[in-house]
Amino acid sequence: LRRYLTNTEVPREVSLKVQNFLSYAYDARGNTISEASVRVLELLSTPLRAELMTAIFQPRMSKHPLFVLFGRLSPVTLQDLCARAVDPVIMAPGDIVFQSGQLGKVMFFVHQGTAEYEYEIEDQTDTESDFDDNESGDGREAEFGDILSGSSSSVSATDMLSYTLEAGQWVAEPTLWASWTYLGSFLAKRFCELVALDADTFRDVVTASSHARIEACIYAKKYTAALNIAPPDKHNDLFQPKAITALWQRITEEDEKQTLKGNQTRRVSRMSVSDVNTVVPGPLPLNAAR
């Protein structure tokens, strides 16, 4: 490797990055086994492979309540997302995942390691947007595709801010709901593993399910409406609306109701057994017979 890099006159800085990354990747390969290296997995049926991919990737996206909701309302949709729309990505320190101005097509979750997102504070925002409309131009109720057809606002910037992202956090969610241009830069601070969710495939999969499409439409409307009125320091690829908190509250309340229902069912079951024992006594003792 060193001889190759020397013969091709690769700059020292790039050469060191290549060597460090390959060293990390080589060590990681010894500790992990990729799907491609397990040839027998090719024999899996399509549904079973989707179930396997869900077992791998669902926990990595479960910090976002929408994917938890998809798993409950439409498990097949979540399996399709994990099988078709998701890919693992390994990044070396300093690697740029995306830069400001690039067309946004992918949402990223941090699985391991740390990454950094930096962007410039916007001092001017064009508030005109298709996202503010609850209805489409022909008077019918807005469909999922109508929401996705909007465009991001044009802005100017004055100051730079940066945030560190760790495992469980995500960036570039607006790519799922809009024709989006990245507003900042996302790069690896250390060796890190990401989960990349392709926005186009996400839309294809979600629109194929009536339950998932309805939930996505409701959430997308709230997301884009909140994004359009967000202050300049919040208008970026990290934007998270209050709708996320509302979704978690909904999930928590449903869990509590389910738990309460389960407790009541068990209580009724115990009472029934007790009643039977009371109403149907055993035989009288012999010394009490008349």
GROMACS .gro file of C-alpha atoms in nm, residues 99-200:
model
  102
   99GLN     CA    1  -2.161   2.001   0.231
  100SER     CA    2  -2.377   2.311   0.226
  101GLY     CA    3  -2.532   2.366  -0.116
  102GLN     CA    4  -2.546   2.001  -0.218
  103LEU     CA    5  -2.881   1.852  -0.320
  104GLY     CA    6  -3.015   1.662  -0.020
  105LYS     CA    7  -3.113   1.303  -0.092
  106VAL     CA    8  -3.013   1.115   0.225
  107MET     CA    9  -3.092   1.130   0.597
  108PHE     CA   10  -2.822   0.999   0.833
  109PHE     CA   11  -2.834   0.834   1.177
  110VAL     CA   12  -2.519   0.808   1.387
  111HIS     CA   13  -2.473   0.449   1.503
  112GLN     CA   14  -2.121   0.458   1.651
  113GLY     CA   15  -1.856   0.726   1.694
  114THR     CA   16  -1.901   1.101   1.671
  115ALA     CA   17  -1.963   1.343   1.387
  116GLU     CA   18  -1.993   1.719   1.355
  117TYR     CA   19  -2.251   1.937   1.185
  118GLU     CA   20  -2.170   2.301   1.116
  119TYR     CA   21  -2.375   2.570   0.949
  120GLU     CA   22  -2.404   2.944   0.911
  121ILE     CA   23  -2.677   3.135   1.091
  122GLU     CA   24  -2.929   3.272   0.848
  123ASP     CA   25  -3.015   3.640   0.872
  124GLN     CA   26  -3.274   3.644   0.596
  125THR     CA   27  -3.535   3.383   0.512
  126ASP     CA   28  -3.785   3.371   0.231
  127THR     CA   29  -4.106   3.265   0.408
  128GLU     CA   30  -4.301   3.195   0.092
  129SER     CA   31  -4.338   2.821   0.056
  130ASP     CA   32  -4.577   2.556  -0.063
  131PHE     CA   33  -4.549   2.393   0.279
  132ASP     CA   34  -4.778   2.647   0.445
  133ASP     CA   35  -5.075   2.532   0.239
  134ASN     CA   36  -5.299   2.264   0.382
  135GLU     CA   37  -5.465   2.213   0.047
  136SER     CA   38  -5.336   2.170  -0.305
  137GLY     CA   39  -5.412   2.417  -0.580
  138ASP     CA   40  -5.709   2.222  -0.716
  139GLY     CA   41  -5.897   2.236  -0.385
  140ARG     CA   42  -5.847   1.874  -0.287
  141GLU     CA   43  -5.677   1.768   0.036
  142ALA     CA   44  -5.299   1.768   0.008
  143GLU     CA   45  -5.144   1.429  -0.066
  144PHE     CA   46  -4.806   1.298   0.046
  145GLY     CA   47  -4.656   1.387  -0.293
  146ASP     CA   48  -4.786   1.744  -0.272
  147ILE     CA   49  -4.602   1.799   0.054
  148LEU     CA   50  -4.283   1.661  -0.093
  149SER     CA   51  -4.297   1.891  -0.395
  150GLY     CA   52  -4.213   2.207  -0.197
  151SER     CA   53  -3.870   2.370  -0.204
  152SER     CA   54  -3.643   2.497   0.071
  153SER     CA   55  -3.617   2.870   0.141
  154SER     CA   56  -3.340   3.089   0.006
  155VAL     CA   57  -3.127   3.241   0.282
  156SER     CA   58  -2.813   3.438   0.352
  157ALA     CA   59  -2.574   3.372   0.640
  158THR     CA   60  -2.358   3.562   0.885
  159ASP     CA   61  -2.217   3.341   1.161
  160MET     CA   62  -2.097   2.980   1.198
  161LEU     CA   63  -2.229   2.730   1.455
  162SER     CA   64  -2.134   2.366   1.508
  163TYR     CA   65  -2.286   2.068   1.691
  164THR     CA   66  -2.145   1.728   1.783
  165LEU     CA   67  -2.364   1.429   1.700
  166GLU     CA   68  -2.331   1.098   1.883
  167ALA     CA   69  -2.495   0.756   1.866
  168GLY     CA   70  -2.873   0.774   1.834
  169GLN     CA   71  -2.882   1.123   1.683
  170TRP     CA   72  -2.967   1.209   1.323
  171VAL     CA   73  -2.923   1.480   1.061
  172ALA     CA   74  -3.090   1.588   0.734
  173GLU     CA   75  -3.444   1.477   0.812
  174PRO     CA   76  -3.585   1.752   0.584
  175THR     CA   77  -3.471   1.545   0.285
  176LEU     CA   78  -3.761   1.309   0.359
  177TRP     CA   79  -4.026   1.580   0.340
  178ALA     CA   80  -3.901   1.834   0.085
  179SER     CA   81  -3.696   1.897  -0.225
  180TRP     CA   82  -3.404   1.993  -0.006
  181THR     CA   83  -3.060   2.148  -0.035
  182TYR     CA   84  -2.825   2.082   0.256
  183LEU     CA   85  -2.782   2.400   0.459
  184GLY     CA   86  -2.466   2.295   0.643
  185SER     CA   87  -2.177   2.052   0.637
  186PHE     CA   88  -2.166   1.712   0.807
  187LEU     CA   89  -1.832   1.543   0.872
  188ALA     CA   90  -1.683   1.268   1.085
  189LYS     CA   91  -1.483   1.374   1.390
  190ARG     CA   92  -1.363   1.020   1.462
  191PHE     CA   93  -1.412   0.689   1.291
  192CYS     CA   94  -1.785   0.649   1.292
  193GLU     CA   95  -2.057   0.426   1.152
  194LEU     CA   96  -2.368   0.583   1.005
  195VAL     CA   97  -2.700   0.456   0.880
  196ALA     CA   98  -2.795   0.622   0.549
  197LEU     CA   99  -3.167   0.643   0.467
  198ASP     CA  100  -3.235   0.718   0.100
  199ALA     CA  101  -3.514   0.975   0.073
  200ASP     CA  102  -3.650   0.867  -0.266
   0.00000   0.00000   0.00000
